[in-house]
C-alpha positions as a Markdown table, in Angstrom:
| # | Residue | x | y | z |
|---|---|---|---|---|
| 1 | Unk | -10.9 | -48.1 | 104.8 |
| 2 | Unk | -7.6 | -48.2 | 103.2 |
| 3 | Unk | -9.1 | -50.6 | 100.3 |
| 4 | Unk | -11.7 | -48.2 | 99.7 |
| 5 | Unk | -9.1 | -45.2 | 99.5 |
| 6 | Unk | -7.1 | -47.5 | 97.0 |
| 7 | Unk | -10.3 | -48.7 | 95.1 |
| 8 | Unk | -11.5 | -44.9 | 94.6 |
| 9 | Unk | -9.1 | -43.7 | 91.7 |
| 10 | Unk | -10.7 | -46.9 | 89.8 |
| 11 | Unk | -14.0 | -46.2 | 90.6 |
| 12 | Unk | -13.6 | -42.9 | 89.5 |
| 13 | Unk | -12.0 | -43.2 | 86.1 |
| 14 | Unk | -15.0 | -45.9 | 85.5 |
| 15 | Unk | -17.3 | -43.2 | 86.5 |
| 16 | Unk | -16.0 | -40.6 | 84.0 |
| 17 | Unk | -15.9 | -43.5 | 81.1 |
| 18 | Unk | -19.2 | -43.7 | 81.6 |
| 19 | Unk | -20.1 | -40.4 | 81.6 |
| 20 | Unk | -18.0 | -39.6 | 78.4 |
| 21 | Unk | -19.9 | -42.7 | 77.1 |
| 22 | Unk | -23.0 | -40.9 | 77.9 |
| 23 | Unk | -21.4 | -37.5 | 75.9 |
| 24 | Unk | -20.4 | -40.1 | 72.5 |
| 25 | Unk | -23.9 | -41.3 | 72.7 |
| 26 | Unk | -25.7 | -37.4 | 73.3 |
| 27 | Unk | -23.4 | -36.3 | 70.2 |
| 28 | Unk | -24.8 | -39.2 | 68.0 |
| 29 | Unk | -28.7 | -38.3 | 68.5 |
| 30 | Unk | -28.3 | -34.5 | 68.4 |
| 31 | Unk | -26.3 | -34.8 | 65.3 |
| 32 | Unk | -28.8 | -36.9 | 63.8 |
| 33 | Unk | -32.0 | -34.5 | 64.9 |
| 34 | Unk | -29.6 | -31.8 | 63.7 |
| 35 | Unk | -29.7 | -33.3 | 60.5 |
| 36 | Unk | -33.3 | -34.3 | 60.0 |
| 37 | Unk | -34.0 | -31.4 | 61.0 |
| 38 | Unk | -31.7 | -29.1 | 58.0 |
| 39 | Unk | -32.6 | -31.9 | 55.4 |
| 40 | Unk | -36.7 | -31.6 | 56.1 |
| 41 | Unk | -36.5 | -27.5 | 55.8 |
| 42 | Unk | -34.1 | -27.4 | 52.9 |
| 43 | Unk | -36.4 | -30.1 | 51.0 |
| 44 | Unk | -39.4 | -27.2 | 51.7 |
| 45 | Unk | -37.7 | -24.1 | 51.5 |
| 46 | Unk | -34.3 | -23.4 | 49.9 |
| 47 | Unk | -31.6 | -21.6 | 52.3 |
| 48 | Unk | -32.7 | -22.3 | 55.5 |
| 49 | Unk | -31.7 | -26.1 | 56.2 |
| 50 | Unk | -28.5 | -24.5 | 58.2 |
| 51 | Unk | -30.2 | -22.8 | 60.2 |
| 52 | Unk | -33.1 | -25.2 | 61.1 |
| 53 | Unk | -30.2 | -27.5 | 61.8 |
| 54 | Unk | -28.4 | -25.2 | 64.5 |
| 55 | Unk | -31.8 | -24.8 | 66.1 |
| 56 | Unk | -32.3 | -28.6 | 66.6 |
| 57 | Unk | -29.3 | -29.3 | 68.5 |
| 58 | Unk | -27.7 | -27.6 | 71.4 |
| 59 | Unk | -26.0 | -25.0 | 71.6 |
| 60 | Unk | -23.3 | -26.1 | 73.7 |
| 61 | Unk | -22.8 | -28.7 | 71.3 |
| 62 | Unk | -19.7 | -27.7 | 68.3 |
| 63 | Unk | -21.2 | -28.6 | 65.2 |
| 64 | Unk | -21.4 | -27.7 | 61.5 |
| 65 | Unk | -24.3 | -28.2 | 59.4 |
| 66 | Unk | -24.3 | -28.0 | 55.8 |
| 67 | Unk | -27.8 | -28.6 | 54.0 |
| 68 | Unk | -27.4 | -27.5 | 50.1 |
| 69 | Unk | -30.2 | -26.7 | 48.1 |
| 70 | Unk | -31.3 | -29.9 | 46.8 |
| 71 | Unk | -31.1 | -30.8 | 42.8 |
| 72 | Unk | -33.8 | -33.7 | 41.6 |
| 73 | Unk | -35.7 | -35.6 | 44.0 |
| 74 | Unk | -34.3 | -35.3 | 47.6 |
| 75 | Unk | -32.2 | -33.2 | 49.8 |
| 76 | Unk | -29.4 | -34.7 | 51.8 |
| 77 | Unk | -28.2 | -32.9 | 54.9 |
| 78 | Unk | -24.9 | -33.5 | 56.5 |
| 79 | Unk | -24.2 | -32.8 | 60.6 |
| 80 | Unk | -20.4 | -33.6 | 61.6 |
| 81 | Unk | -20.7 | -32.7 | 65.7 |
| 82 | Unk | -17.2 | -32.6 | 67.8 |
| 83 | Unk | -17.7 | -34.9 | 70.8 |
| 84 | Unk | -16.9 | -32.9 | 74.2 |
| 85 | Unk | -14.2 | -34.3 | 76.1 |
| 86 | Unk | -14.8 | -35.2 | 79.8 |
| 87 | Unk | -11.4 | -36.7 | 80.6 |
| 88 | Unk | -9.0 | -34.8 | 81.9 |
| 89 | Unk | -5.4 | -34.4 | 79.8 |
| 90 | Unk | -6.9 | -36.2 | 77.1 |
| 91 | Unk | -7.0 | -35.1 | 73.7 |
| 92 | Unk | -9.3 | -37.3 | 72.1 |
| 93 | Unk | -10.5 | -35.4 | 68.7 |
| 94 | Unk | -13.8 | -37.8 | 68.1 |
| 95 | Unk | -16.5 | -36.3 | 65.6 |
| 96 | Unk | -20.0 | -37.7 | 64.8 |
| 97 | Unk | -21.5 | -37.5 | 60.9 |
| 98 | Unk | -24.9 | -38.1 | 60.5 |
| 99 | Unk | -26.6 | -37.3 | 57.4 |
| 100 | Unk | -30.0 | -37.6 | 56.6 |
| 101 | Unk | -32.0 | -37.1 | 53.2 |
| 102 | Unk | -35.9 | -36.0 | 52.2 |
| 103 | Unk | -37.7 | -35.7 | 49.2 |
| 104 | Unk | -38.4 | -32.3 | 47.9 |
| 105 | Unk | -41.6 | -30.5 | 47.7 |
| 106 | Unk | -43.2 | -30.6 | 44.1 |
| 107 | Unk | -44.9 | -27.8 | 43.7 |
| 108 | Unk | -46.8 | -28.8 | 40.8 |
């Protein structure tokens, strides 16, 4: 029993690096939906890439989303998405950028 007790801390802090693992990798793939998400509507409809952006990620999630109108061909959106922090008394400041890009409607 007393190697468990001793064993536990450890078996705990690999638990929560895991889980925080888990958080990095969640971050990456709603960033990235985030952004396919802001890049398609702002290729369609100028303006409201931001907005289609916030929708497709959570909203638990702190992110900023910035999908300008497009000039030419394509549209490139950009998702930067601060990674929550499981650890306790760590200060880790980790952010995610995905960007993603999509041709523009012709409406010719």
């Amino acid at each position: 029993m007393l190697e468990f007790a001793g064993f536990l801390p450890i078996l705990l802090i690999i638990g929560m690096a895991a889980i925080q693992l888990g958080l990095v990798g969640y971050a990456i793939n709603q960033a990235g939906s985030g952004a396919r998400a802001a890049a398609r509507v702002a290729s369609q409809e100028p303006g409201g890439g931001e907005a289609a952006g916030y929708a497709a990620m959570s909203d638990w999630l702190d992110a900023n989303v910035s999908a300008p109108n497009g000039g030419g061909d394509t549209t490139t959106a950009t998702v930067t998405v601060d990674v929550p922090v499981l650890i306790p008394f760590a200060e880790f400041d980790w952010q995610v950028v995905r960007r993603a890009t999509m041709p523009n409607d012709d409406d010719d």
